[in-house]
Amino acid sequence: GSAPTGASLGQNTGPPPEYNLDVCPLCGKPISEGTIVVLPARSGQPKQHFHHDCFRCARCNTALAGQTYRRDQPPVAASVGPEAEEDVNAPYVCGPCWAEHRAPRCAACAEPVTGTILGALDGSWHPECFTCAGCTTPLGGEQKFFRGPSNMPMCPQCI
């Protein structure tokens, strides 16, 4: 799934009737005033409300409101199916912490793959890094490729 960006903020001057029983899931205290963070419903879970000051990266403590954030879990492959959904108990982390600690590493450059992940030759690749080891021809998409030395891709002309 894609990383959410920017939870919505709201100024809460008092608890409207629908918020009377809301408790911040991070600190366990009632949400009754101040700025709140509202996360939309997703992955079958209802919308969530947090104190603005509580909604922080579980790894580096950066405020997450208005930032890219994810659940602190490995990426879920689309091919796994609907049973492999987001772990709703995993804490939230900022984009940089997720990239550093959870994103797969590119088999060519060893940097985190945070956008489109090309899975081939038993590894994860940035699409732009998946090139022939012999001539550097891009091999993403429908191009034929073969397993070359050191598990690197090779085009038909270089194999």
PDB file of C-alpha atoms in Angstrom:
ATOM      1  CA  GLY A   1       0.000   0.000   0.000  1.00  0.00           C
ATOM      2  CA  SER A   2       0.979   3.541  -0.347  1.00  0.00           C
ATOM      3  CA  ALA A   3       2.166   5.583   2.586  1.00  0.00           C
ATOM      4  CA  PRO A   4      -0.389   8.020   3.955  1.00  0.00           C
ATOM      5  CA  THR A   5       0.618  11.630   3.984  1.00  0.00           C
ATOM      6  CA  GLY A   6      -0.607  14.240   6.377  1.00  0.00           C
ATOM      7  CA  ALA A   7      -3.231  13.231   8.850  1.00  0.00           C
ATOM      8  CA  SER A   8      -5.903  15.872   9.103  1.00  0.00           C
ATOM      9  CA  LEU A   9      -5.756  18.283  12.005  1.00  0.00           C
ATOM     10  CA  GLY A  10      -8.685  19.788  13.805  1.00  0.00           C
ATOM     11  CA  GLN A  11      -9.023  22.336  16.585  1.00  0.00           C
ATOM     12  CA  ASN A  12     -11.166  20.796  19.282  1.00  0.00           C
ATOM     13  CA  THR A  13     -12.609  23.438  21.596  1.00  0.00           C
ATOM     14  CA  GLY A  14     -14.691  20.951  23.511  1.00  0.00           C
ATOM     15  CA  PRO A  15     -15.919  17.456  23.017  1.00  0.00           C
ATOM     16  CA  PRO A  16     -18.732  17.215  20.463  1.00  0.00           C
ATOM     17  CA  PRO A  17     -21.147  14.425  21.374  1.00  0.00           C
ATOM     18  CA  GLU A  18     -19.453  11.874  19.065  1.00  0.00           C
ATOM     19  CA  TYR A  19     -16.068  12.478  20.777  1.00  0.00           C
ATOM     20  CA  ASN A  20     -17.224  12.163  24.384  1.00  0.00           C
ATOM     21  CA  LEU A  21     -15.794   8.664  24.777  1.00  0.00           C
ATOM     22  CA  ASP A  22     -12.751   9.087  22.515  1.00  0.00           C
ATOM     23  CA  VAL A  23      -9.514   8.109  24.148  1.00  0.00           C
ATOM     24  CA  CYS A  24      -6.132   8.642  22.523  1.00  0.00           C
ATOM     25  CA  PRO A  25      -4.879   5.119  21.732  1.00  0.00           C
ATOM     26  CA  LEU A  26      -1.297   6.221  22.330  1.00  0.00           C
ATOM     27  CA  CYS A  27      -1.530   7.780  25.807  1.00  0.00           C
ATOM     28  CA  GLY A  28      -4.859   6.381  26.983  1.00  0.00           C
ATOM     29  CA  LYS A  29      -6.183   9.807  28.046  1.00  0.00           C
ATOM     30  CA  PRO A  30      -9.480  11.352  26.877  1.00  0.00           C
ATOM     31  CA  ILE A  31      -9.398  13.657  23.881  1.00  0.00           C
ATOM     32  CA  SER A  32     -11.320  16.675  25.078  1.00  0.00           C
ATOM     33  CA  GLU A  33      -9.554  19.813  23.881  1.00  0.00           C
ATOM     34  CA  GLY A  34      -6.656  21.134  21.837  1.00  0.00           C
ATOM     35  CA  THR A  35      -5.493  20.092  18.412  1.00  0.00           C
ATOM     36  CA  ILE A  36      -6.346  16.550  17.420  1.00  0.00           C
ATOM     37  CA  VAL A  37      -5.113  14.283  14.647  1.00  0.00           C
ATOM     38  CA  VAL A  38      -7.740  12.317  12.752  1.00  0.00           C
ATOM     39  CA  LEU A  39      -6.705   9.308  10.675  1.00  0.00           C
ATOM     40  CA  PRO A  40      -9.228   8.130   8.102  1.00  0.00           C
ATOM     41  CA  ALA A  41     -10.697   4.650   8.232  1.00  0.00           C
ATOM     42  CA  ARG A  42      -8.593   2.096   6.337  1.00  0.00           C
ATOM     43  CA  SER A  43      -7.779  -1.611   6.280  1.00  0.00           C
ATOM     44  CA  GLY A  44     -11.192  -2.296   7.783  1.00  0.00           C
ATOM     45  CA  GLN A  45     -10.394  -0.182  10.844  1.00  0.00           C
ATOM     46  CA  PRO A  46     -12.508   2.788  11.940  1.00  0.00           C
ATOM     47  CA  LYS A  47     -11.237   6.342  11.870  1.00  0.00           C
ATOM     48  CA  GLN A  48      -8.825   7.099  14.719  1.00  0.00           C
ATOM     49  CA  HIS A  49      -8.263  10.206  16.835  1.00  0.00           C
ATOM     50  CA  PHE A  50      -5.016  11.142  18.590  1.00  0.00           C
ATOM     51  CA  HIS A  51      -3.704  14.048  20.618  1.00  0.00           C
ATOM     52  CA  HIS A  52      -1.494  16.077  18.274  1.00  0.00           C
ATOM     53  CA  ASP A  53       1.435  15.771  20.690  1.00  0.00           C
ATOM     54  CA  CYS A  54       1.037  11.973  20.933  1.00  0.00           C
ATOM     55  CA  PHE A  55       1.079  11.256  17.186  1.00  0.00           C
ATOM     56  CA  ARG A  56       4.855  10.817  16.810  1.00  0.00           C
ATOM     57  CA  CYS A  57       7.277   8.434  15.161  1.00  0.00           C
ATOM     58  CA  ALA A  58       7.800   5.406  17.399  1.00  0.00           C
ATOM     59  CA  ARG A  59      11.491   5.320  16.412  1.00  0.00           C
ATOM     60  CA  CYS A  60      12.746   8.947  16.312  1.00  0.00           C
ATOM     61  CA  ASN A  61       9.894  10.809  18.067  1.00  0.00           C
ATOM     62  CA  THR A  62       9.315  13.222  15.131  1.00  0.00           C
ATOM     63  CA  ALA A  63       5.808  14.696  15.030  1.00  0.00           C
ATOM     64  CA  LEU A  64       3.881  12.849  12.294  1.00  0.00           C
ATOM     65  CA  ALA A  65       0.998  15.248  11.641  1.00  0.00           C
ATOM     66  CA  GLY A  66       1.454  16.633   8.137  1.00  0.00           C
ATOM     67  CA  GLN A  67       4.278  14.143   7.347  1.00  0.00           C
ATOM     68  CA  THR A  68       4.487  10.863   5.457  1.00  0.00           C
ATOM     69  CA  TYR A  69       4.026   7.981   7.887  1.00  0.00           C
ATOM     70  CA  ARG A  70       3.530   4.233   7.813  1.00  0.00           C
ATOM     71  CA  ARG A  71       2.983   1.349  10.162  1.00  0.00           C
ATOM     72  CA  ASP A  72       6.311  -0.032  11.414  1.00  0.00           C
ATOM     73  CA  GLN A  73       6.113  -3.299   9.499  1.00  0.00           C
ATOM     74  CA  PRO A  74       7.719  -4.760   6.379  1.00  0.00           C
ATOM     75  CA  PRO A  75       5.967  -3.996   3.087  1.00  0.00           C
ATOM     76  CA  VAL A  76       3.090  -6.310   2.222  1.00  0.00           C
ATOM     77  CA  ALA A  77       3.417  -7.752  -1.285  1.00  0.00           C
ATOM     78  CA  ALA A  78       0.344  -7.203  -3.441  1.00  0.00           C
ATOM     79  CA  SER A  79       0.671 -10.792  -4.662  1.00  0.00           C
ATOM     80  CA  VAL A  80       0.146 -12.148  -1.125  1.00  0.00           C
ATOM     81  CA  GLY A  81      -3.553 -11.279  -1.270  1.00  0.00           C
ATOM     82  CA  PRO A  82      -6.121  -9.605   0.957  1.00  0.00           C
ATOM     83  CA  GLU A  83      -5.295 -11.741   3.995  1.00  0.00           C
ATOM     84  CA  ALA A  84      -1.931  -9.936   4.293  1.00  0.00           C
ATOM     85  CA  GLU A  85      -3.259  -6.607   5.480  1.00  0.00           C
ATOM     86  CA  GLU A  86      -1.763  -3.844   7.528  1.00  0.00           C
ATOM     87  CA  ASP A  87      -0.864  -4.824  11.094  1.00  0.00           C
ATOM     88  CA  VAL A  88      -3.169  -2.460  12.966  1.00  0.00           C
ATOM     89  CA  ASN A  89      -1.172  -2.990  16.155  1.00  0.00           C
ATOM     90  CA  ALA A  90       2.140  -1.889  14.655  1.00  0.00           C
ATOM     91  CA  PRO A  91       3.170   1.612  15.779  1.00  0.00           C
ATOM     92  CA  TYR A  92       3.388   4.506  13.333  1.00  0.00           C
ATOM     93  CA  VAL A  93       6.772   5.691  12.061  1.00  0.00           C
ATOM     94  CA  CYS A  94       7.921   8.517   9.805  1.00  0.00           C
ATOM     95  CA  GLY A  95       8.858   7.849   6.188  1.00  0.00           C
ATOM     96  CA  PRO A  96      12.627   8.123   6.734  1.00  0.00           C
ATOM     97  CA  CYS A  97      12.570   5.670   9.679  1.00  0.00           C
ATOM     98  CA  TRP A  98      10.444   3.205   7.711  1.00  0.00           C
ATOM     99  CA  ALA A  99      12.863   3.442   4.768  1.00  0.00           C
ATOM    100  CA  GLU A 100      15.874   2.914   7.017  1.00  0.00           C
ATOM    101  CA  HIS A 101      14.490   0.038   9.111  1.00  0.00           C
ATOM    102  CA  ARG A 102      11.782  -1.697   7.048  1.00  0.00           C
ATOM    103  CA  ALA A 103      12.108  -1.028   3.320  1.00  0.00           C
ATOM    104  CA  PRO A 104      13.673  -3.777   1.249  1.00  0.00           C
ATOM    105  CA  ARG A 105      17.185  -3.025  -0.041  1.00  0.00           C
ATOM    106  CA  CYS A 106      17.870  -2.865  -3.757  1.00  0.00           C
ATOM    107  CA  ALA A 107      19.932  -5.850  -4.948  1.00  0.00           C
ATOM    108  CA  ALA A 108      21.985  -3.514  -7.180  1.00  0.00           C
ATOM    109  CA  CYS A 109      22.641  -0.379  -5.124  1.00  0.00           C
ATOM    110  CA  ALA A 110      21.718  -1.534  -1.576  1.00  0.00           C
ATOM    111  CA  GLU A 111      19.611   1.614  -0.984  1.00  0.00           C
ATOM    112  CA  PRO A 112      16.052   1.323   0.432  1.00  0.00           C
ATOM    113  CA  VAL A 113      13.345   0.703  -2.180  1.00  0.00           C
ATOM    114  CA  THR A 114      10.430   2.877  -1.077  1.00  0.00           C
ATOM    115  CA  GLY A 115       8.535   3.417  -4.327  1.00  0.00           C
ATOM    116  CA  THR A 116       7.853   0.802  -6.962  1.00  0.00           C
ATOM    117  CA  ILE A 117       9.537  -2.469  -6.045  1.00  0.00           C
ATOM    118  CA  LEU A 118      10.649  -4.685  -8.893  1.00  0.00           C
ATOM    119  CA  GLY A 119      10.954  -8.253  -7.623  1.00  0.00           C
ATOM    120  CA  ALA A 120      13.275 -10.481  -9.671  1.00  0.00           C
ATOM    121  CA  LEU A 121      16.183 -12.909  -9.284  1.00  0.00           C
ATOM    122  CA  ASP A 122      15.348 -13.498  -5.619  1.00  0.00           C
ATOM    123  CA  GLY A 123      15.691  -9.808  -4.762  1.00  0.00           C
ATOM    124  CA  SER A 124      14.078  -6.382  -4.700  1.00  0.00           C
ATOM    125  CA  TRP A 125      15.210  -3.712  -7.142  1.00  0.00           C
ATOM    126  CA  HIS A 126      14.591  -0.076  -7.978  1.00  0.00           C
ATOM    127  CA  PRO A 127      13.183  -0.254 -11.531  1.00  0.00           C
ATOM    128  CA  GLU A 128      15.998   2.035 -12.729  1.00  0.00           C
ATOM    129  CA  CYS A 129      18.625  -0.275 -11.180  1.00  0.00           C
ATOM    130  CA  PHE A 130      17.366  -3.404 -12.924  1.00  0.00           C
ATOM    131  CA  THR A 131      19.740  -3.262 -15.873  1.00  0.00           C
ATOM    132  CA  CYS A 132      21.910  -5.726 -17.760  1.00  0.00           C
ATOM    133  CA  ALA A 133      25.184  -6.329 -15.919  1.00  0.00           C
ATOM    134  CA  GLY A 134      26.960  -6.504 -19.285  1.00  0.00           C
ATOM    135  CA  CYS A 135      25.666  -3.499 -21.255  1.00  0.00           C
ATOM    136  CA  THR A 136      23.454  -1.577 -18.746  1.00  0.00           C
ATOM    137  CA  THR A 137      20.338  -1.858 -20.952  1.00  0.00           C
ATOM    138  CA  PRO A 138      17.228  -1.296 -18.766  1.00  0.00           C
ATOM    139  CA  LEU A 139      15.430  -4.612 -18.234  1.00  0.00           C
ATOM    140  CA  GLY A 140      12.214  -3.606 -16.466  1.00  0.00           C
ATOM    141  CA  GLY A 141       8.853  -4.209 -18.098  1.00  0.00           C
ATOM    142  CA  GLU A 142       8.508  -6.966 -20.675  1.00  0.00           C
ATOM    143  CA  GLN A 143      12.177  -7.363 -21.691  1.00  0.00           C
ATOM    144  CA  LYS A 144      13.662 -10.850 -21.534  1.00  0.00           C
ATOM    145  CA  PHE A 145      16.502 -11.309 -19.073  1.00  0.00           C
ATOM    146  CA  PHE A 146      18.600 -14.114 -17.681  1.00  0.00           C
ATOM    147  CA  ARG A 147      20.396 -14.816 -14.407  1.00  0.00           C
ATOM    148  CA  GLY A 148      24.008 -13.836 -14.921  1.00  0.00           C
ATOM    149  CA  PRO A 149      27.125 -14.031 -12.754  1.00  0.00           C
ATOM    150  CA  SER A 150      26.645 -13.019  -9.119  1.00  0.00           C
ATOM    151  CA  ASN A 151      22.848 -13.284  -9.554  1.00  0.00           C
ATOM    152  CA  MET A 152      22.775 -10.110 -11.649  1.00  0.00           C
ATOM    153  CA  PRO A 153      20.424  -9.710 -14.645  1.00  0.00           C
ATOM    154  CA  MET A 154      21.740 -10.130 -18.170  1.00  0.00           C
ATOM    155  CA  CYS A 155      20.053  -9.331 -21.485  1.00  0.00           C
ATOM    156  CA  PRO A 156      19.868 -11.986 -24.260  1.00  0.00           C
ATOM    157  CA  GLN A 157      22.640 -10.255 -26.234  1.00  0.00           C
ATOM    158  CA  CYS A 158      25.122 -10.318 -23.318  1.00  0.00           C
ATOM    159  CA  ILE A 159      24.423 -13.773 -21.935  1.00  0.00           C
TER     160      ILE A 159
END
